[in-house]
mmCIF file of C-alpha atoms in Angstrom:
data_model
loop_
_atom_site.group_PDB
_atom_site.id
_atom_site.type_symbol
_atom_site.label_atom_id
_atom_site.label_comp_id
_atom_site.label_asym_id
_atom_site.label_seq_id
_atom_site.Cartn_x
_atom_site.Cartn_y
_atom_site.Cartn_z
ATOM 1 C CA MET A 1 -9.508 -49.530 -42.049
ATOM 2 C CA ASN A 2 -6.508 -51.710 -41.622
ATOM 3 C CA PRO A 3 -3.826 -50.426 -44.006
ATOM 4 C CA HIS A 4 -3.331 -53.924 -45.402
ATOM 5 C CA SER A 5 -6.894 -53.992 -46.770
ATOM 6 C CA ASN A 6 -7.532 -53.208 -50.420
ATOM 7 C CA HIS A 7 -10.655 -51.216 -49.545
ATOM 8 C CA ALA A 8 -9.742 -48.487 -47.066
ATOM 9 C CA LEU A 9 -12.636 -46.401 -45.775
ATOM 10 C CA PRO A 10 -12.036 -42.772 -44.737
ATOM 11 C CA GLN A 11 -11.680 -42.239 -41.002
ATOM 12 C CA GLY A 12 -15.019 -41.331 -39.440
ATOM 13 C CA SER A 13 -17.085 -42.534 -42.398
ATOM 14 C CA PRO A 14 -20.691 -43.285 -41.427
ATOM 15 C CA LEU A 15 -21.675 -46.946 -41.543
ATOM 16 C CA GLU A 16 -25.262 -48.091 -41.876
ATOM 17 C CA ILE A 17 -25.542 -51.666 -40.652
ATOM 18 C CA HIS A 18 -28.635 -53.521 -41.770
ATOM 19 C CA GLU A 19 -29.814 -56.878 -40.471
ATOM 20 C CA PHE A 20 -32.223 -59.736 -41.063
ATOM 21 C CA SER A 21 -32.676 -63.240 -39.672
ATOM 22 C CA THR A 22 -33.815 -66.729 -40.603
ATOM 23 C CA GLY A 23 -37.599 -66.753 -40.759
ATOM 24 C CA ILE A 24 -39.245 -69.227 -38.401
ATOM 25 C CA ASP A 25 -42.674 -69.900 -36.975
ATOM 26 C CA VAL A 26 -42.105 -69.097 -33.292
ATOM 27 C CA LYS A 27 -43.765 -71.400 -30.770
ATOM 28 C CA PRO A 28 -43.687 -70.227 -27.130
ATOM 29 C CA THR A 29 -42.598 -72.793 -24.540
ATOM 30 C CA ALA A 30 -42.292 -72.824 -20.756
ATOM 31 C CA SER A 31 -38.562 -72.146 -21.073
ATOM 32 C CA GLY A 32 -38.757 -69.598 -23.907
ATOM 33 C CA TRP A 33 -39.459 -70.562 -27.506
ATOM 34 C CA GLU A 34 -38.796 -73.136 -30.202
ATOM 35 C CA SER A 35 -39.087 -73.263 -33.965
ATOM 36 C CA GLY A 36 -42.299 -74.554 -35.468
ATOM 37 C CA GLY A 37 -40.639 -74.629 -38.886
ATOM 38 C CA PHE A 38 -38.983 -72.326 -41.390
ATOM 39 C CA THR A 39 -41.221 -69.809 -43.146
ATOM 40 C CA GLY A 40 -39.020 -69.337 -46.221
ATOM 41 C CA VAL A 41 -39.115 -65.566 -45.645
ATOM 42 C CA PHE A 42 -36.518 -63.625 -43.659
ATOM 43 C CA MET A 43 -37.697 -61.924 -40.468
ATOM 44 C CA ASN A 44 -36.663 -58.955 -38.291
ATOM 45 C CA SER A 45 -35.241 -57.146 -41.312
ATOM 46 C CA THR A 46 -34.187 -53.536 -41.797
ATOM 47 C CA LEU A 47 -34.145 -54.201 -45.558
ATOM 48 C CA ASN A 48 -36.982 -54.849 -47.963
ATOM 49 C CA PRO A 49 -36.177 -56.527 -50.243
ATOM 50 C CA ILE A 50 -32.999 -58.378 -49.238
ATOM 51 C CA PRO A 51 -30.205 -57.405 -51.692
ATOM 52 C CA ASN A 52 -30.016 -59.796 -54.651
ATOM 53 C CA ALA A 53 -26.286 -60.434 -54.283
ATOM 54 C CA VAL A 54 -26.642 -61.358 -50.607
ATOM 55 C CA SER A 55 -29.765 -63.453 -51.111
ATOM 56 C CA GLU A 56 -28.074 -65.393 -53.905
ATOM 57 C CA ALA A 57 -24.941 -65.989 -51.814
ATOM 58 C CA ILE A 58 -27.097 -67.386 -49.003
ATOM 59 C CA SER A 59 -28.986 -69.638 -51.437
ATOM 60 C CA ASN A 60 -25.665 -70.926 -52.800
ATOM 61 C CA GLY A 61 -24.476 -71.977 -49.336
ATOM 62 C CA ALA A 62 -21.879 -69.236 -48.926
ATOM 63 C CA PHE A 63 -22.727 -68.830 -45.226
ATOM 64 C CA LYS A 64 -24.048 -72.295 -44.442
ATOM 65 C CA LEU A 65 -22.803 -74.501 -41.650
ATOM 66 C CA ALA A 66 -23.273 -78.228 -42.197
ATOM 67 C CA GLU A 67 -26.575 -79.407 -40.739
ATOM 68 C CA GLY A 68 -26.255 -80.210 -37.060
ATOM 69 C CA ALA A 69 -22.827 -78.568 -36.935
ATOM 70 C CA SER A 70 -23.762 -75.504 -34.901
ATOM 71 C CA SER A 71 -22.691 -75.541 -31.258
ATOM 72 C CA ASP A 72 -23.984 -73.998 -28.053
ATOM 73 C CA SER A 73 -21.574 -71.083 -28.569
ATOM 74 C CA PRO A 74 -22.162 -68.805 -31.593
ATOM 75 C CA ALA A 75 -20.312 -69.367 -34.840
ATOM 76 C CA MET A 76 -19.603 -66.461 -37.182
ATOM 77 C CA VAL A 77 -19.078 -66.127 -40.915
ATOM 78 C CA GLY A 78 -17.609 -62.997 -42.504
ATOM 79 C CA ARG A 79 -17.863 -62.536 -46.251
ATOM 80 C CA GLU A 80 -17.677 -59.828 -48.906
ATOM 81 C CA VAL A 81 -20.396 -60.228 -51.522
ATOM 82 C CA SER A 82 -20.559 -58.601 -54.963
ATOM 83 C CA GLY A 83 -23.006 -58.845 -57.836
ATOM 84 C CA TYR A 84 -25.981 -57.124 -59.475
ATOM 85 C CA GLY A 85 -24.067 -53.847 -59.250
ATOM 86 C CA GLU A 86 -23.893 -54.229 -55.450
ATOM 87 C CA GLN A 87 -21.096 -54.668 -52.916
ATOM 88 C CA TRP A 88 -21.752 -55.788 -49.350
ATOM 89 C CA SER A 89 -19.769 -56.689 -46.252
ATOM 90 C CA VAL A 90 -21.701 -59.348 -44.344
ATOM 91 C CA VAL A 91 -21.321 -61.034 -40.952
ATOM 92 C CA ALA A 92 -23.584 -63.972 -40.111
ATOM 93 C CA VAL A 93 -23.977 -65.094 -36.494
ATOM 94 C CA VAL A 94 -25.088 -68.718 -36.290
ATOM 95 C CA THR A 95 -26.593 -70.280 -33.176
ATOM 96 C CA ARG A 96 -28.288 -73.554 -32.406
ATOM 97 C CA GLY A 97 -31.967 -73.739 -31.573
ATOM 98 C CA LYS A 98 -34.438 -76.588 -31.587
ATOM 99 C CA ASP A 99 -37.703 -77.301 -33.310
ATOM 100 C CA ASP A 100 -40.958 -78.565 -31.845
ATOM 101 C CA ARG A 101 -39.751 -82.139 -32.259
ATOM 102 C CA GLY A 102 -36.604 -81.524 -30.258
ATOM 103 C CA ARG A 103 -34.320 -81.563 -33.285
ATOM 104 C CA PRO A 104 -31.431 -79.066 -33.499
ATOM 105 C CA VAL A 105 -31.713 -76.282 -36.078
ATOM 106 C CA SER A 106 -29.146 -73.695 -37.163
ATOM 107 C CA LEU A 107 -30.468 -70.136 -36.903
ATOM 108 C CA TYR A 108 -28.795 -67.245 -38.716
ATOM 109 C CA ARG A 109 -28.736 -63.536 -37.949
ATOM 110 C CA TYR A 110 -27.103 -61.500 -40.733
ATOM 111 C CA PHE A 111 -25.527 -58.051 -40.414
ATOM 112 C CA LEU A 112 -24.484 -56.177 -43.544
ATOM 113 C CA THR A 113 -23.348 -52.807 -44.812
ATOM 114 C CA PRO A 114 -23.320 -51.641 -48.471
ATOM 115 C CA THR A 115 -19.577 -51.603 -49.135
ATOM 116 C CA VAL A 116 -16.719 -54.065 -49.157
ATOM 117 C CA GLY A 117 -13.917 -53.669 -46.645
ATOM 118 C CA ALA A 118 -16.259 -53.055 -43.710
ATOM 119 C CA ILE A 119 -16.475 -56.429 -41.962
ATOM 120 C CA GLU A 120 -14.204 -55.061 -39.250
ATOM 121 C CA GLY A 121 -16.605 -52.148 -38.782
ATOM 122 C CA ILE A 122 -19.507 -54.543 -38.193
ATOM 123 C CA LEU A 123 -17.451 -56.540 -35.687
ATOM 124 C CA ARG A 124 -16.380 -53.418 -33.780
ATOM 125 C CA TRP A 125 -19.957 -52.129 -33.675
ATOM 126 C CA MET A 126 -21.071 -55.480 -32.319
ATOM 127 C CA GLY A 127 -18.323 -55.471 -29.682
ATOM 128 C CA ARG A 128 -18.099 -58.233 -27.107
ATOM 129 C CA GLN A 129 -21.865 -58.669 -27.001
ATOM 130 C CA ILE A 130 -22.443 -60.888 -30.032
ATOM 131 C CA ARG A 131 -25.968 -60.358 -31.322
ATOM 132 C CA VAL A 132 -27.384 -63.844 -31.670
ATOM 133 C CA PHE A 133 -30.648 -64.936 -33.272
ATOM 134 C CA ASP A 134 -33.618 -63.539 -31.357
ATOM 135 C CA PRO A 135 -37.066 -63.894 -32.954
ATOM 136 C CA PHE A 136 -38.463 -61.206 -30.648
ATOM 137 C CA ASP A 137 -35.887 -58.520 -31.551
ATOM 138 C CA SER A 138 -38.093 -56.801 -34.122
ATOM 139 C CA GLN A 139 -36.548 -54.444 -36.670
ATOM 140 C CA ILE A 140 -38.105 -51.727 -38.819
ATOM 141 C CA PRO A 141 -37.390 -51.608 -42.582
ATOM 142 C CA GLY A 142 -35.443 -48.500 -43.482
ATOM 143 C CA GLN A 143 -34.023 -48.044 -39.980
ATOM 144 C CA PRO A 144 -30.527 -49.582 -39.926
ATOM 145 C CA HIS A 145 -28.100 -49.406 -37.030
ATOM 146 C CA ARG A 146 -25.775 -46.414 -37.408
ATOM 147 C CA THR A 147 -22.142 -46.118 -36.412
ATOM 148 C CA GLN A 148 -18.865 -44.635 -37.661
ATOM 149 C CA TRP A 149 -15.758 -46.210 -39.067
ATOM 150 C CA VAL A 150 -12.783 -45.694 -36.729
ATOM 151 C CA GLN A 151 -9.427 -46.993 -37.948
ATOM 152 C CA GLN A 152 -7.602 -49.214 -35.475
ATOM 153 C CA GLU A 153 -4.534 -51.310 -36.150
ATOM 154 C CA ILE A 154 -4.850 -55.034 -35.443
ATOM 155 C CA PRO A 155 -1.413 -56.593 -34.947
ATOM 156 C CA LEU A 156 -1.172 -60.029 -36.536
ATOM 157 C CA PRO A 157 0.559 -62.541 -34.224
ATOM 158 C CA ASP A 158 3.678 -64.187 -35.644
ATOM 159 C CA HIS A 159 2.140 -67.655 -35.691
ATOM 160 C CA PHE A 160 -0.519 -66.353 -38.077
ATOM 161 C CA ARG A 161 2.067 -64.861 -40.422
ATOM 162 C CA SER A 162 3.644 -68.285 -40.870
ATOM 163 C CA LEU A 163 0.323 -69.550 -42.285
ATOM 164 C CA VAL A 164 -0.190 -66.829 -44.910
ATOM 165 C CA SER A 165 1.588 -68.697 -47.711
ATOM 166 C CA GLY A 166 -0.546 -71.834 -47.380
ATOM 167 C CA GLU A 167 -3.211 -72.991 -49.813
ATOM 168 C CA THR A 168 -6.756 -71.897 -49.046
ATOM 169 C CA PRO A 169 -8.825 -72.671 -47.165
ATOM 170 C CA ILE A 170 -6.324 -72.291 -44.352
ATOM 171 C CA VAL A 171 -7.496 -73.952 -41.152
ATOM 172 C CA ILE A 172 -6.143 -72.180 -38.066
ATOM 173 C CA PRO A 173 -5.295 -74.710 -35.330
ATOM 174 C CA ALA A 174 -7.940 -74.653 -32.601
ATOM 175 C CA THR A 175 -5.129 -74.523 -30.040
ATOM 176 C CA VAL A 176 -4.128 -71.052 -31.302
ATOM 177 C CA ALA A 177 -5.808 -68.095 -29.566
ATOM 178 C CA CYS A 178 -8.029 -66.283 -32.052
ATOM 179 C CA ASN A 179 -11.030 -63.964 -32.217
ATOM 180 C CA PRO A 180 -13.133 -62.708 -35.152
ATOM 181 C CA LEU A 181 -11.165 -59.450 -35.505
ATOM 182 C CA VAL A 182 -7.838 -61.289 -35.716
ATOM 183 C CA LEU A 183 -9.270 -63.843 -38.153
ATOM 184 C CA ASN A 184 -10.613 -61.016 -40.315
ATOM 185 C CA ARG A 185 -7.209 -59.310 -40.225
ATOM 186 C CA PHE A 186 -5.492 -62.586 -41.182
ATOM 187 C CA THR A 187 -7.864 -63.099 -44.113
ATOM 188 C CA GLN A 188 -6.998 -59.620 -45.401
ATOM 189 C CA GLU A 189 -3.400 -60.805 -45.743
ATOM 190 C CA LEU A 190 -4.451 -63.584 -48.116
ATOM 191 C CA GLN A 191 -5.436 -61.031 -50.797
ATOM 192 C CA SER A 192 -8.122 -63.148 -52.456
ATOM 193 C CA PRO A 193 -9.407 -61.620 -55.730
ATOM 194 C CA GLY A 194 -12.924 -62.901 -55.045
ATOM 195 C CA GLY A 195 -13.415 -60.995 -51.799
ATOM 196 C CA MET A 196 -12.803 -62.004 -48.206
ATOM 197 C CA ALA A 197 -14.474 -65.028 -46.636
ATOM 198 C CA TRP A 198 -13.781 -66.549 -43.219
ATOM 199 C CA ALA A 199 -15.540 -68.758 -40.680
ATOM 200 C CA TYR A 200 -15.057 -68.631 -36.903
ATOM 201 C CA ASN A 201 -15.839 -71.216 -34.203
ATOM 202 C CA VAL A 202 -17.353 -73.681 -36.682
ATOM 203 C CA ALA A 203 -17.712 -77.456 -36.379
ATOM 204 C CA ALA A 204 -18.257 -78.067 -40.108
ATOM 205 C CA LEU A 205 -19.122 -76.046 -43.204
ATOM 206 C CA GLU A 206 -21.399 -76.980 -46.085
ATOM 207 C CA ARG A 207 -18.886 -75.616 -48.646
ATOM 208 C CA PRO A 208 -15.445 -75.139 -47.034
ATOM 209 C CA GLU A 209 -13.946 -74.396 -50.449
ATOM 210 C CA TYR A 210 -15.889 -71.112 -50.396
ATOM 211 C CA PHE A 211 -13.618 -69.780 -47.616
ATOM 212 C CA GLN A 212 -10.028 -68.561 -47.320
ATOM 213 C CA ALA A 213 -9.629 -68.976 -43.554
ATOM 214 C CA ILE A 214 -11.399 -71.221 -41.041
ATOM 215 C CA TYR A 215 -11.068 -71.268 -37.254
ATOM 216 C CA PRO A 216 -12.621 -74.499 -35.952
ATOM 217 C CA MET A 217 -14.663 -74.908 -32.798
ATOM 218 C CA ASP A 218 -12.192 -77.460 -31.448
ATOM 219 C CA ALA A 219 -9.468 -79.869 -32.565
ATOM 220 C CA LYS A 220 -12.085 -82.430 -33.641
ATOM 221 C CA ALA A 221 -13.854 -80.078 -36.060
#
């Protein structure tokens, strides 16, 4: 793990990455699919049940983009979640779909591992191919994705260092080059006692005060 993190994992540690997604009624269309409505139950999950701490954070809006604020390109939310004797590193990938009335809906695919300090590990496992919401990508409970933690230094650009002393949430200018790994590294510098929380490529958040660092979709966000 990055040496600036408070939760260093040993080099080569195994990581089990679980996932689950927003539950929808899938309606096939000529061009693919659309949502026939939310089921209220998560789908495509490697976990049963969903951890209480994570489920509660989702219910409290800790990962929620403002309605209609998702864009054609994926947004991401990284957050450490603790509670009920549990600790989780979670990355949510948020994409825009549409329902059977043509209205936009935000669809979430969550990836999580049972330790804090491992958001970077999830991002590195994901790589450049961001895993977006896919109702047909079925998962089997008890069969998480498996990888290993490999420590790699992430240099923090100077223009990010000048922002560290600001009050949170710190909004990174959209004109500054950034990616989820750099944003995660920057958020580590902020040393928040409540655990890390950042949002990437977002237009608007339901509860921006729940985050330490935000990288907007564009200058208008």
